[in-house]
Amino acid sequence: MASRPRSYKAQKVIDRLGQKLNRQVVGSLAACVHCGMCTESCHYVLANPDDPTFAPAYKADRLRKLFKRHYDWTGRVLPWWVNAQSVYTDEELQELKDIVFGKCTNCRRCSVNCPMGVDFATFNRMARGLLVHVGIMPEGVAAVSKDQWEIGNQMGVLKEDYLETVEWMSDEVVDEMGDDKAAIPMDKKDVNIVYTINPREIKYDPRTIANAAKIFYAAGESWTMPSEGWDMTNFGLFSGDDDLGGAVARRVYDKVHDLNGKILVMSECGHGYRSTRCEGPNWAGYDIDFEMESSVVTMLRYIKEGRIRVDKSKNPGAFTYHDSCNFARSCGMFEEPRELLNLVTNDFREMYPNRAENYCCTGGGGAMSMAEYTPQRLKSAKVKADQLRATGAKYVVTSCHNCEDGLNDLIKHYKLDMEVTQLVNLVAEALIVDKKEAVAEVAAKAAPAAELAGYTILVVDDEPDMREFLTTVLEDNGATVLTAADGDLGLEMARTHKPDLMTLDLSMPGTDGAKVYETMRKEHDLKGIKVCVVTGKPELRKLIYDRDIQRPEGYLDKPIAEDSLLLNLRKILEVGSEKS
Amino acid sequence: MTVEKKFNETVLRLVDEDITLMDVDAFVFYARTDLQLGTGIGNAITMRGGPGVQEELDKIGTAQVGQAVLTSAGKLKAKNIIHAVGPTFQEADTESKLQKTTVAVLAAAEKNQVQKLAFPPMGSGFYGIAPDQSAQVMLATISAHLKNKTGLKEVFICARDPRDMKPFSARLQAMS
Ligand code: SF4
Ligand code: SF4
């Protein structure tokens, strides 16, 4: 019988599989006895009980068949007996892509529930890597990977924008503390702490940087931020590309080494922590000559050692904690965040199940960048929404930026009355510093009333309440405000008035907000206008990741807090080269 | 330490520089067939150089693997950008395609009287070409070109990442 022809890429995938097999992977591929105990662990299964294709063992079997066919003697000799099966076409590889990227967040919940020790998430990651190697991946994954390979961070933040943003935040902290010593040091040598962050903080949530700076200042820490190698996140963990993982980790380690820092501290980011602290040294083949620590541990140390004092009454309300899969299940950070949370709040309510058994935020494994799977992702988030709702808490705290986005999306989708925050914000809020009156949010409260004077801002939103809210806040702060109730009018007014900035609601009737955004980016005369997307629609997060359209300068989730709105708009208007 | 070699009157130099900030007559962008700048270095070109580069590319349309097209460099220091479409992701005949792409870049540079030209480590990184393979093909192709009559005076290879710098540096140093 003539053998079936195989596509070039399919052959490459099979060859690469052979190179990637190690004992751990082979063990996991061989050990499954199909007992089904992992099935109910998976949030995708819970949301799709009638669809067996979501079961971890089913997904794993797609890879297992391939392994058996080519690398296990039983499958080579008796393929029909062990159900071995090869791949032949690019279409089959695309199908595989939809499984390994679209039906699994690599959360490892099934892994900890398997009595046979099968770590499906590990070989799912390996399978992603096989596909990425031949260029088969979701577009968002390609866009983000390319940014991290070539610009050095996941969000394509240029060096000047990074430096300017940090300097801007530094000035805010100095003003607030009334002390030049509160400035954020850059590239200072021989320090105790080199502080690395997630680029999302620079791009869309800089208040966490200022809050960390306040805490370091209050603790009298010798610290610095690095001008290079500052992104401790690592898309290699998600894309399965160990080369990217190694290159990114090395940049961070090299810089800490050059600065002669004693401890590399990572801000609250689950996958960043896992990549940099746990996986990176292997990927990079690096001999680490410094300590590594999560900022959660650093903040906890400060309080325990009496280096900072906190007042928990500054954080009123009920709080729950979401364990990030990477931070908690994969790296064992269960108790430290809880201890810290209890030190800075009065009403902590545990979420069930929790710790290693917690459910994924559903935005893990790079899912936030894969727009095509968003409906599936949000559907699978039901169990998470139920967990959150049952706590009765107003705030969910998480030590992960990915989880923050994932949770924000599902909170909107399931209409929960909750907000997401991080420990760094709560610790900063609770700080007692000598100049007590000075310790307010770095955000807008610190901004004098006319901070937006001289700027014209066009508010495009179909909700009258939202238009009024935005107009009032912006006018109170000195801006000239124009408004438009739909996308077409918004575009027309943008053409006529050339505002400095447009706030754009994405979920309006009529011309779709996403279309308006595309026009803003493609039409010659509109390109120079900065855009801050304001959305209540998780599906439109794709604008941040789509490869062919420049990312918006700002991205705010509804509902918007006034301080966050002002801080972000000021940052967009005052910082950065993104003026095209 | 700067690594460089002279071929007749032309210097071939490895530098640890951001290619989009280079003050050259032209630098090379490893482009896609649809000529969309996209993320990564493409994003830096758009952000720093303005929207004009993409607009010029949109007028050109598309290009095939092995081809190179020239645009202005907008507000960047460089005068031009040569968008070179090279092989990606382990595709068949990577080596010969990469060589053909490098040749196309050099031809475009000569045609446009480019004297200072900057290359990235072509295809290394996101597109998955092994850094050593990129170094071997690029250095062989460029050096062969420079041994003939050329208008090029300085050719740079911007290798920011040590994983590129190492093989490029080793291979350039080993060249006679
Ligand atoms: S629990 Fe383990 S052995 Fe059982 S089906 Fe799942 S992966 Fe296989
Ligand atoms: S790793 Fe998580 S998402 Fe993936 S199959 Fe297991 S439980 Fe489901």
XYZ file of N, CA and C and ligand atoms in Angstrom, chain A residues 38 41-44 54-56 59 103-111 120-121 124 360, ligand 2:
74
model
N -9.280 13.308 35.807
C -8.909 14.700 35.540
C -10.041 15.477 34.867
N -11.771 18.357 36.416
C -10.868 19.416 36.896
C -10.850 20.604 35.969
N -11.209 20.362 34.730
C -10.965 21.363 33.698
C -12.157 22.301 33.537
N -11.882 23.586 33.574
C -12.977 24.552 33.455
C -13.659 24.486 32.094
N -12.932 24.054 31.076
C -13.560 23.922 29.749
C -14.596 22.795 29.765
N -13.299 18.472 24.972
C -12.646 19.376 25.923
C -11.941 18.621 27.055
N -12.198 17.329 27.190
C -11.611 16.572 28.303
C -10.082 16.538 28.180
N -9.373 16.752 29.289
C -7.911 16.736 29.222
C -7.372 15.463 28.551
N -7.841 15.629 24.784
C -6.893 16.559 24.159
C -5.501 15.938 24.139
N -8.217 25.303 23.532
C -9.016 24.519 24.473
C -8.257 24.206 25.752
N -7.209 24.930 26.010
C -6.434 24.682 27.226
C -5.670 25.941 27.585
N -5.698 26.315 28.858
C -4.929 27.481 29.286
C -3.637 27.068 30.005
N -3.300 25.806 29.884
C -2.089 25.291 30.552
C -2.117 25.568 32.058
N -3.320 25.505 32.627
C -3.447 25.922 34.029
C -2.926 24.865 35.000
N -2.807 23.631 34.546
C -2.267 22.515 35.336
C -3.221 22.016 36.421
N -4.473 22.384 36.356
C -5.395 21.869 37.369
C -5.619 20.368 37.166
N -5.657 19.949 35.897
C -5.808 18.516 35.637
C -4.546 17.768 36.070
N -3.409 18.419 35.912
C -2.143 17.760 36.251
C -2.096 17.381 37.734
N -0.444 17.001 31.800
C -0.898 17.334 30.455
C -0.432 18.725 30.033
N -0.480 19.664 30.986
C -0.139 21.041 30.628
C 1.277 21.138 30.074
N 1.176 19.855 26.596
C 0.405 20.778 25.753
C 1.296 21.952 25.348
N -8.688 28.305 37.156
C -7.993 29.295 36.320
C -8.887 30.535 36.117
S -4.235 22.377 31.922
Fe -6.111 23.387 32.667
S -7.159 24.069 30.833
Fe -5.623 22.578 30.190
S -6.738 20.655 30.126
Fe -5.810 20.801 32.147
S -7.379 21.709 33.455
Fe -8.001 22.064 31.316
